[in-house]
Amino acid sequence: MFDAKKLLDQFLGSQVPGRSGSGKSGSASGWAGQVTDIAKNNPLKTAGIAAAILGTKTGRKLAGNAVTIGGIAAVAGLGYLAYKNYKSGQSPQTAPQPQPSAAEPIALPPPDSPFSLQSPQLSNDFALTLVRAMIAAAKADGHIDQAERANIMEKIHAVDLGAEAEAFIAEELANPVDIDDLVAAARTEEQKVELYTATRLTIDPDTRAERGYLDMLAGRLNLPDALIDHIDATVSSAKVASPAV
């Protein structure tokens, strides 16, 4: 089995050297310059696999704060922040914004949190579920046909994920979405939050199909409306557009 956590990082574009999900190396200004340079030279390295699957618009949004820390850490950090604000009784409108700019990394959850990257809940299997959820979200508007899948896989092949990971993505793109399987994999409330957060990171509800998919997923996960509002607000504030590529 391939490393699903690494694939999730690659999906969101954390392949930029010197970051490795820590969010601590180098100055903010120096890091911002690195991201700008790499974005110009190789958009897939900053916008990640999501750019190939979702297109430039969403890819650029994902290349904001999500890329400064890494895929799995971004999902955990944003999920934790939204959950903490929800539990504290804040409203989504007045909750503190996660980051004001793409140069600042998303804060990691504390080590004792179920959202922590060291938590047993964040297993390789669940990381794989998060990748599957993001691919499923990419197909929510039904725009990926056979020809587009071939084009996507050609771009993904250039990222050099390895044959097993490439085959997994190809299969997920070709097969119908199994919502029951995704929902069943999220066994705790924190995992449900992360599953919805990963999905919301992948798409913006710009169409009825995308909005309907998010609403259906929230309902199936049985997450409170107020918590969904917090996740939506937190993810939206983190999607800072990256430099033009």
XYZ file of N, CA and C in Angstrom:
735
model
N 0.849 -1.205 0.000
C 0.000 0.000 0.000
C 0.877 1.245 0.000
N 0.537 2.198 -0.845
C 1.288 3.447 -0.899
C 0.969 4.321 0.314
N 1.758 5.352 0.501
C 1.601 6.264 1.634
C 0.486 7.264 1.323
N -0.689 7.038 1.917
C -1.847 7.889 1.625
C -1.659 9.302 2.170
N -0.947 9.435 3.269
C -0.715 10.769 3.828
C 0.144 11.608 2.875
N 1.152 10.970 2.297
C 1.989 11.671 1.324
C 1.178 12.038 0.088
N 0.309 11.133 -0.350
C -0.523 11.416 -1.522
C -1.458 12.589 -1.250
N -2.004 12.656 -0.035
C -2.875 13.776 0.310
C -2.097 15.085 0.280
N -0.865 15.066 0.761
C -0.016 16.254 0.667
C 0.193 16.654 -0.790
N 0.469 15.660 -1.638
C 0.687 15.941 -3.060
C -0.596 16.422 -3.725
N -1.733 15.937 -3.256
C -3.018 16.354 -3.814
C -3.219 17.844 -3.624
N -2.844 18.340 -2.445
C -3.041 19.753 -2.149
C -1.833 20.613 -2.497
N -0.730 19.989 -2.934
C 0.381 20.770 -3.435
C 1.467 21.115 -2.461
N 1.702 20.278 -1.446
C 2.761 20.608 -0.487
C 4.090 20.008 -0.897
N 4.381 19.989 -2.192
C 5.638 19.419 -2.658
C 6.751 20.448 -2.722
N 6.512 21.627 -2.194
C 7.524 22.664 -2.235
C 8.627 22.324 -1.243
N 9.911 22.379 -1.641
C 11.005 21.975 -0.769
C 11.081 22.793 0.509
N 11.508 22.139 1.601
C 11.803 22.834 2.846
C 10.620 23.064 3.737
N 9.433 22.473 3.410
C 8.262 22.714 4.251
C 7.894 21.470 5.027
N 7.669 20.381 4.344
C 7.440 19.072 4.947
C 6.358 19.061 6.000
N 5.375 19.954 5.836
C 4.230 19.937 6.749
C 4.503 20.559 8.101
N 5.682 21.083 8.371
C 5.982 21.625 9.686
C 5.487 23.048 9.832
N 5.470 23.808 8.712
C 5.024 25.191 8.758
C 5.982 26.097 9.501
N 7.272 25.662 9.696
C 8.160 26.442 10.541
C 9.453 26.873 9.866
N 9.798 26.288 8.724
C 11.105 26.562 8.159
C 11.103 27.817 7.302
N 12.115 28.662 7.530
C 12.257 29.854 6.696
C 11.342 30.978 7.131
N 11.647 32.197 6.667
C 10.817 33.345 6.991
C 9.582 33.362 6.116
N 8.574 34.111 6.566
C 7.329 34.199 5.793
C 7.573 34.833 4.440
N 8.400 35.902 4.420
C 8.647 36.574 3.148
C 9.443 35.680 2.202
N 10.456 34.977 2.762
C 11.240 34.076 1.933
C 10.404 32.942 1.395
N 9.533 32.431 2.251
C 8.653 31.331 1.828
C 7.696 31.802 0.738
N 7.128 32.999 0.913
C 6.210 33.518 -0.101
C 6.913 33.644 -1.446
N 8.180 34.056 -1.415
C 8.936 34.166 -2.655
C 9.158 32.823 -3.311
N 9.438 31.800 -2.470
C 9.600 30.437 -2.987
C 8.335 29.969 -3.697
N 7.202 30.173 -3.037
C 5.929 29.738 -3.607
C 5.675 30.433 -4.934
N 5.957 31.738 -4.975
C 5.746 32.499 -6.209
C 6.591 31.950 -7.350
N 7.882 31.714 -7.063
C 8.784 31.214 -8.104
C 8.365 29.835 -8.596
N 8.043 28.944 -7.660
C 7.685 27.580 -8.045
C 6.337 27.566 -8.761
N 5.436 28.438 -8.350
C 4.128 28.506 -9.009
C 4.280 28.890 -10.474
N 5.229 29.791 -10.754
C 5.447 30.213 -12.134
C 6.074 29.091 -12.962
N 7.003 28.357 -12.351
C 7.752 27.340 -13.091
C 7.006 26.017 -13.235
N 6.244 25.655 -12.233
C 5.535 24.379 -12.257
C 4.259 24.481 -11.422
N 3.137 24.881 -12.014
C 1.893 25.073 -11.274
C 1.461 23.849 -10.480
N 1.728 22.631 -10.994
C 1.292 21.431 -10.276
C 1.999 21.263 -8.941
N 3.191 21.846 -8.797
C 3.906 21.694 -7.534
C 3.273 22.531 -6.439
N 2.646 23.650 -6.792
C 2.003 24.460 -5.776
C 0.506 24.208 -5.689
N -0.149 24.060 -6.811
C -1.587 23.804 -6.792
C -1.888 22.336 -6.609
N -0.889 21.475 -6.795
C -1.053 20.065 -6.514
C -1.874 19.315 -7.552
N -2.099 18.044 -7.235
C -2.891 17.197 -8.112
C -4.281 17.794 -8.310
N -4.763 18.511 -7.308
C -6.088 19.123 -7.409
C -6.180 20.048 -8.612
N -5.056 20.699 -8.961
C -5.073 21.595 -10.111
C -5.337 20.827 -11.397
N -4.778 19.626 -11.485
C -4.997 18.806 -12.675
C -6.440 18.320 -12.752
N -6.987 17.951 -11.602
C -8.339 17.395 -11.577
C -9.406 18.479 -11.627
N -9.171 19.571 -10.927
C -10.206 20.579 -10.751
C -10.060 21.784 -11.670
N -8.893 21.955 -12.255
C -8.701 23.109 -13.123
C -7.978 24.238 -12.420
N -7.597 25.245 -13.187
C -6.749 26.321 -12.685
C -7.420 27.130 -11.588
N -8.697 27.419 -11.733
C -9.373 28.293 -10.770
C -9.279 27.741 -9.353
N -9.711 26.502 -9.171
C -9.678 25.914 -7.844
C -8.250 25.630 -7.427
N -7.430 25.224 -8.371
C -6.036 24.968 -8.059
C -5.357 26.184 -7.451
N -5.643 27.351 -7.993
C -5.043 28.563 -7.459
C -5.535 28.834 -6.044
N -6.791 28.599 -5.805
C -7.315 28.807 -4.453
C -6.653 27.854 -3.466
N -6.488 26.593 -3.865
C -5.863 25.622 -2.984
C -4.393 25.943 -2.752
N -3.781 26.679 -3.660
C -2.363 26.993 -3.524
C -2.119 28.164 -2.591
N -3.147 28.589 -1.870
C -2.970 29.650 -0.898
C -2.419 29.095 0.403
N -3.133 29.233 1.518
C -2.616 28.797 2.797
C -2.473 27.287 2.904
N -3.255 26.521 2.149
C -3.156 25.069 2.229
C -1.761 24.600 1.853
N -1.162 25.236 0.856
C 0.141 24.786 0.395
C 1.258 25.152 1.364
N 1.055 26.145 2.224
C 2.119 26.560 3.118
C 2.368 25.562 4.223
N 1.531 24.582 4.382
C 1.717 23.638 5.481
C 1.622 22.197 5.035
N 0.871 21.917 3.986
C 0.751 20.538 3.528
C -0.674 20.051 3.605
N -1.002 19.070 2.777
C -2.373 18.625 2.630
C -3.024 18.124 3.898
N -2.426 17.101 4.501
C -3.075 16.482 5.650
C -3.071 17.416 6.852
N -2.018 18.238 6.993
C -1.963 19.199 8.079
C -2.974 20.322 7.876
N -3.203 20.709 6.620
C -4.193 21.745 6.337
C -5.587 21.268 6.701
N -5.912 20.025 6.319
C -7.226 19.462 6.648
C -7.401 19.399 8.159
N -6.376 18.888 8.864
C -6.464 18.759 10.317
C -6.527 20.122 10.996
N -5.684 21.068 10.533
C -5.641 22.385 11.158
C -6.920 23.176 10.972
N -7.453 23.172 9.753
C -8.695 23.905 9.501
C -9.880 23.237 10.189
N -9.903 21.915 10.180
C -10.977 21.197 10.866
C -10.956 21.482 12.356
N -9.766 21.475 12.928
C -9.614 21.746 14.363
C -10.070 23.154 14.704
N -9.648 24.133 13.902
C -10.020 25.528 14.169
C -11.533 25.718 14.098
N -12.157 25.151 13.067
C -13.607 25.278 12.928
C -14.324 24.605 14.092
N -13.854 23.432 14.469
C -14.481 22.674 15.567
C -14.325 23.416 16.897
N -13.136 23.979 17.126
C -12.885 24.723 18.364
C -13.780 25.955 18.449
N -13.896 26.691 17.364
C -14.759 27.880 17.360
C -16.222 27.506 17.556
N -16.629 26.404 16.936
C -18.005 25.926 17.098
C -18.283 25.564 18.551
N -17.360 24.832 19.171
C -17.548 24.393 20.552
C -17.532 25.557 21.536
N -16.817 26.631 21.181
C -16.732 27.784 22.080
C -17.948 28.691 21.970
N -18.839 28.387 21.021
C -20.077 29.141 20.894
C -19.974 30.390 20.047
N -18.852 30.565 19.351
C -18.715 31.724 18.471
C -19.589 31.546 17.238
N -19.907 32.661 16.619
C -20.616 32.585 15.354
C -19.591 32.559 14.231
N -19.908 31.915 13.107
C -18.945 31.867 11.988
C -18.545 33.245 11.495
N -19.437 34.232 11.621
C -19.134 35.566 11.113
C -18.092 36.274 11.985
N -18.096 35.969 13.306
C -17.198 36.677 14.209
C -16.010 35.835 14.635
N -15.964 34.588 14.182
C -14.835 33.735 14.556
C -13.550 34.289 13.969
N -12.443 34.180 14.713
C -11.161 34.677 14.183
C -10.806 33.989 12.874
N -10.262 34.760 11.938
C -9.869 34.196 10.663
C -8.590 33.381 10.845
N -8.472 32.214 10.204
C -7.295 31.375 10.392
C -5.996 32.074 10.009
N -5.971 32.694 8.847
C -4.779 33.349 8.359
C -5.155 34.552 7.488
N -4.471 35.677 7.656
C -4.773 36.825 6.822
C -4.096 36.799 5.465
N -3.068 35.961 5.295
C -2.369 35.948 4.015
C -1.797 34.575 3.732
N -1.481 34.333 2.457
C -0.951 33.041 2.051
C 0.448 32.796 2.583
N 1.120 33.835 3.087
C 2.487 33.669 3.566
C 2.533 33.052 4.962
N 1.408 33.016 5.674
C 1.385 32.513 7.035
C 0.789 31.106 7.071
N 1.479 30.171 7.745
C 1.003 28.795 7.775
C -0.222 28.609 8.656
N -1.004 27.615 8.337
C -2.156 27.248 9.155
C -1.651 26.598 10.434
N -2.201 26.994 11.578
C -1.743 26.467 12.859
C -2.090 24.987 12.985
N -1.164 24.214 13.522
C -1.401 22.793 13.740
C -2.174 22.575 15.029
N -2.997 21.522 15.091
C -3.705 21.190 16.334
C -2.707 20.773 17.412
N -3.049 20.949 18.702
C -2.143 20.522 19.772
C -1.985 18.998 19.776
N -0.868 18.491 20.331
C -0.589 17.049 20.292
C -1.656 16.176 20.929
N -2.365 16.716 21.949
C -3.363 15.902 22.644
C -4.743 15.953 21.985
N -4.853 16.657 20.864
C -6.141 16.775 20.176
C -6.382 15.571 19.269
N -7.650 15.129 19.129
C -7.962 14.084 18.150
C -7.647 14.513 16.717
N -7.484 15.827 16.505
C -7.129 16.346 15.179
C -5.617 16.326 14.942
N -4.840 15.999 15.968
C -3.392 16.012 15.844
C -2.917 15.062 14.754
N -1.823 15.437 14.100
C -1.261 14.584 13.056
C -0.713 13.280 13.624
N -0.497 13.252 14.949
C -0.024 12.037 15.600
C -1.173 11.199 16.174
N -2.400 11.678 16.026
C -3.546 10.957 16.573
C -3.745 9.621 15.854
N -4.075 8.550 16.600
C -4.368 7.259 15.972
C -5.530 7.333 14.985
N -6.396 8.341 15.163
C -7.526 8.510 14.248
C -7.060 8.847 12.830
N -5.882 9.481 12.745
C -5.391 9.912 11.436
C -4.482 8.822 10.855
N -5.060 7.659 10.651
C -4.326 6.518 10.130
C -4.127 6.644 8.623
N -3.317 5.750 8.073
C -3.117 5.749 6.621
C -4.434 5.458 5.907
N -5.238 4.564 6.493
C -6.531 4.227 5.896
C -7.451 5.439 5.853
N -7.472 6.223 6.937
C -8.358 7.389 6.943
C -7.817 8.482 6.024
N -6.485 8.607 5.935
C -5.908 9.551 4.981
C -6.334 9.179 3.564
N -6.392 7.880 3.279
C -6.847 7.417 1.968
C -8.313 7.795 1.751
N -9.102 7.706 2.810
C -10.501 8.118 2.726
C -10.608 9.603 2.385
N -9.746 10.421 2.967
C -9.769 11.860 2.681
C -9.420 12.135 1.222
N -8.448 11.387 0.683
C -8.111 11.537 -0.737
C -9.310 11.149 -1.591
N -9.944 10.032 -1.250
C -11.110 9.575 -2.000
C -12.239 10.603 -1.935
N -12.393 11.235 -0.763
C -13.435 12.247 -0.607
C -13.172 13.448 -1.498
N -11.895 13.824 -1.640
C -11.556 14.974 -2.467
C -11.748 14.669 -3.950
N -11.418 13.454 -4.350
C -11.653 13.068 -5.741
C -13.149 13.001 -6.022
N -13.906 12.466 -5.065
C -15.361 12.415 -5.226
C -15.940 13.813 -5.365
N -15.431 14.757 -4.571
C -15.905 16.141 -4.659
C -15.589 16.742 -6.016
N -14.422 16.365 -6.566
C -14.036 16.884 -7.877
C -15.005 16.447 -8.959
N -15.671 15.322 -8.740
C -16.615 14.805 -9.733
C -18.046 15.249 -9.467
N -18.236 16.101 -8.453
C -19.590 16.436 -8.012
C -20.438 17.103 -9.086
N -19.795 17.882 -9.966
C -20.577 18.561 -11.007
C -20.657 17.749 -12.290
N -20.093 16.533 -12.276
C -20.233 15.620 -13.407
C -19.496 16.021 -14.658
N -18.421 16.841 -14.531
C -17.773 17.377 -15.731
C -16.635 16.507 -16.248
N -16.237 15.461 -15.521
C -15.083 14.654 -15.920
C -15.519 13.484 -16.798
N -15.266 13.588 -18.089
C -15.586 12.481 -19.000
C -14.309 11.692 -19.302
N -14.416 10.715 -20.180
C -13.283 9.832 -20.456
C -12.087 10.584 -21.021
N -12.348 11.502 -21.942
C -11.258 12.272 -22.545
C -10.568 13.150 -21.506
N -11.363 13.748 -20.631
C -10.777 14.603 -19.603
C -9.994 13.784 -18.591
N -10.497 12.570 -18.303
C -9.751 11.697 -17.396
C -8.367 11.392 -17.964
N -8.292 11.132 -19.262
C -7.011 10.841 -19.902
C -6.078 12.039 -19.795
N -6.615 13.231 -19.977
C -5.822 14.451 -19.878
C -5.322 14.663 -18.449
N -6.213 14.398 -17.486
C -5.853 14.531 -16.072
C -4.719 13.572 -15.721
N -4.863 12.315 -16.148
C -3.855 11.307 -15.806
C -2.514 11.620 -16.455
N -2.541 12.236 -17.617
C -1.287 12.635 -18.267
C -0.553 13.669 -17.413
N -1.305 14.612 -16.868
C -0.703 15.626 -16.000
C -0.214 15.012 -14.694
N -1.027 14.116 -14.133
C -0.667 13.493 -12.859
C 0.581 12.633 -13.012
N 0.716 11.987 -14.167
C 1.883 11.149 -14.408
C 3.172 11.965 -14.310
N 3.093 13.233 -14.686
C 4.269 14.100 -14.653
C 4.724 14.398 -13.228
N 3.806 14.234 -12.255
C 4.150 14.488 -10.855
C 4.938 13.321 -10.268
N 4.894 12.151 -10.943
C 5.649 10.965 -10.531
C 5.242 10.483 -9.143
N 3.962 10.108 -9.012
C 3.449 9.604 -7.746
C 3.807 8.149 -7.503
N 4.118 7.428 -8.555
C 4.298 5.985 -8.450
C 3.112 5.284 -9.085
N 3.364 4.092 -9.615
C 2.339 3.373 -10.374
C 1.108 3.052 -9.535
N 1.315 2.649 -8.277
C 0.184 2.249 -7.437
C -0.734 3.425 -7.133
N -0.147 4.557 -6.791
C -0.946 5.744 -6.487
C -1.661 6.250 -7.733
N -0.976 6.228 -8.882
C -1.604 6.648 -10.140
C -2.794 5.753 -10.475
N -2.617 4.446 -10.298
C -3.702 3.507 -10.592
C -4.891 3.745 -9.676
N -4.612 4.076 -8.422
C -5.675 4.373 -7.462
C -6.483 5.596 -7.909
N -5.798 6.673 -8.301
C -6.480 7.887 -8.736
C -7.309 7.618 -9.991
N -6.724 6.873 -10.933
C -7.442 6.557 -12.173
C -8.717 5.783 -11.881
N -8.634 4.841 -10.953
C -9.807 4.038 -10.609
C -10.879 4.885 -9.928
N -10.451 5.764 -9.033
C -11.402 6.626 -8.333
C -12.090 7.591 -9.292
N -11.353 8.096 -10.277
C -11.939 9.008 -11.254
C -12.955 8.297 -12.144
N -12.689 7.021 -12.425
C -13.546 6.279 -13.355
C -14.798 5.704 -12.702
N -14.722 5.396 -11.413
C -15.833 4.710 -10.749
C -16.830 5.685 -10.133
N -18.088 5.258 -9.958
C -19.090 6.104 -9.297
C -18.697 6.387 -7.849
N -19.135 7.513 -7.344
C -18.854 7.879 -5.958
C -19.669 6.986 -5.014
N -18.997 6.429 -4.014
C -19.674 5.604 -3.000
C -19.751 6.408 -1.707
N -20.827 7.194 -1.582
C -20.994 8.038 -0.396
C -21.087 7.195 0.867
N -21.794 6.068 0.797
C -21.945 5.205 1.968
C -20.591 4.784 2.520
N -19.683 4.428 1.625
C -18.360 3.977 2.031
C -17.570 5.114 2.676
N -17.642 6.309 2.090
C -16.933 7.455 2.649
C -17.451 7.800 4.047
N -18.759 7.859 4.181
C -19.364 8.222 5.463
C -19.059 7.175 6.526
N -19.105 5.911 6.162
C -18.849 4.835 7.122
C -17.417 4.862 7.643
N -16.500 5.393 6.842
C -15.093 5.438 7.250
C -14.831 6.491 8.318
N -15.723 7.479 8.445
C -15.585 8.530 9.455
C -16.342 8.088 10.703
N -15.624 7.527 11.659
C -16.267 6.895 12.820
C -16.432 7.834 14.014
N -15.640 8.875 14.088
C -15.733 9.819 15.194
C -16.189 11.176 14.672
N -16.589 12.041 15.584
C -17.039 13.372 15.165
C -15.893 14.152 14.523
N -14.692 13.982 15.069
C -13.544 14.683 14.504
C -13.246 14.196 13.079
N -13.354 12.894 12.853
C -13.132 12.372 11.508
C -14.200 12.872 10.541
N -15.424 13.000 11.017
C -16.491 13.540 10.179
C -16.194 14.986 9.798
N -15.679 15.750 10.764
C -15.302 17.142 10.493
C -14.192 17.190 9.452
N -13.195 16.327 9.582
C -12.089 16.319 8.631
C -12.541 15.883 7.245
N -13.467 14.936 7.186
C -13.977 14.482 5.893
C -14.706 15.612 5.173
N -15.542 16.333 5.909
C -16.248 17.454 5.288
C -15.267 18.578 4.944
N -14.280 18.826 5.824
C -13.296 19.878 5.576
C -12.502 19.600 4.306
N -12.062 18.340 4.133
C -11.312 17.964 2.935
C -12.158 18.169 1.686
N -13.428 17.812 1.773
C -14.339 17.985 0.643
C -14.536 19.466 0.333
N -14.725 20.258 1.375
C -14.957 21.698 1.197
C -13.707 22.413 0.691
N -12.530 21.895 1.062
C -11.287 22.451 0.525
C -11.202 22.239 -0.973
N -11.756 21.117 -1.429
C -11.635 20.741 -2.835
C -12.516 21.564 -3.743
N -13.726 21.850 -3.306
C -14.664 22.570 -4.181
C -15.269 23.773 -3.475
N -15.670 24.742 -4.271
C -16.503 25.843 -3.806
C -17.896 25.599 -4.361
N -18.924 25.856 -3.572
C -20.298 25.590 -4.037
C -20.764 26.606 -5.068
N -20.094 26.618 -6.223
C -20.418 27.582 -7.276
C -21.585 27.126 -8.145
N -21.898 25.841 -8.101
C -23.004 25.311 -8.897
C -24.001 24.601 -7.993
N -25.209 24.365 -8.520
C -26.205 23.639 -7.729
C -25.738 22.236 -7.399
N -25.041 21.614 -8.359
C -24.568 20.246 -8.139
C -23.562 20.201 -6.995
N -22.639 21.157 -6.965
C -21.632 21.189 -5.904
C -22.273 21.522 -4.559
N -23.189 22.480 -4.540
C -23.870 22.820 -3.295
C -24.705 21.641 -2.803
N -25.365 20.979 -3.735
C -26.169 19.816 -3.371
C -25.318 18.692 -2.819
N -24.133 18.502 -3.404
C -23.244 17.440 -2.925
C -22.765 17.730 -1.508
N -22.368 18.979 -1.256
C -21.921 19.354 0.086
C -23.045 19.199 1.103
N -24.244 19.622 0.744
C -25.383 19.501 1.652
C -25.704 18.036 1.936
N -25.643 17.207 0.897
C -25.909 15.782 1.080
C -24.876 15.147 2.000
N -23.608 15.485 1.778
C -22.540 14.922 2.603
C -22.694 15.361 4.057
N -22.993 16.643 4.278
C -23.186 17.136 5.639
C -24.332 16.396 6.321
N -25.419 16.175 5.580
C -26.549 15.460 6.137
C -26.216 14.015 6.462
N -25.497 13.353 5.562
C -25.133 11.957 5.782
C -24.161 11.803 6.955
N -23.311 12.813 7.134
C -22.377 12.785 8.265
C -23.055 13.189 9.567
N -24.271 13.706 9.455
C -25.056 14.111 10.627
C -24.333 15.189 11.443
N -23.725 16.127 10.733
C -23.056 17.233 11.396
C -24.040 18.390 11.585
N -24.020 19.065 12.744
C -24.924 20.184 12.987
C -24.713 21.307 11.973
N -25.787 21.991 11.630
C -25.695 23.093 10.669
C -24.696 24.154 11.114
N -24.692 24.454 12.416
C -23.784 25.489 12.916
C -22.326 25.081 12.731
N -22.025 23.800 12.900
C -20.666 23.318 12.700
C -20.286 23.383 11.221
N -21.209 23.030 10.351
C -20.965 23.138 8.909
C -20.676 24.590 8.532
N -21.434 25.521 9.112
C -21.213 26.945 8.833
C -19.800 27.365 9.245
N -19.334 26.845 10.384
C -17.982 27.166 10.836
C -16.933 26.611 9.878
N -17.131 25.380 9.431
C -16.170 24.786 8.504
C -16.142 25.577 7.199
N -17.323 25.908 6.683
C -17.401 26.678 5.435
C -16.667 28.015 5.570
N -16.901 28.710 6.685
C -16.277 30.020 6.883
C -14.764 29.895 7.046
N -14.327 28.887 7.786
C -12.901 28.701 8.037
C -12.150 28.339 6.764
N -12.718 27.421 5.978
C -12.073 27.020 4.731
C -12.056 28.172 3.739
N -13.164 28.899 3.656
C -13.230 30.036 2.724
C -12.155 31.062 3.031
N -11.917 31.331 4.314
C -10.921 32.336 4.697
C -9.505 31.851 4.418
N -9.301 30.529 4.342
C -7.964 29.979 4.077
C -7.647 29.907 2.596
N -8.663 30.011 1.750
C -8.441 29.888 0.306
C -7.989 31.229 -0.272
N -6.805 31.617 0.084
C -6.223 32.848 -0.434
C -5.607 32.541 -1.784
N -5.945 33.323 -2.786
C -5.447 33.052 -4.141
C -3.931 33.172 -4.178
N -3.329 32.230 -4.882
C -1.882 32.244 -5.059
C -1.512 33.196 -6.195
N -0.218 33.492 -6.349
C 0.192 34.356 -7.458
C -0.236 33.764 -8.800
N -0.517 34.622 -9.765
C -0.940 34.161 -11.076
C 0.137 33.289 -11.701
N -0.317 32.238 -12.375
C 0.637 31.318 -12.994
C 0.324 31.199 -14.470
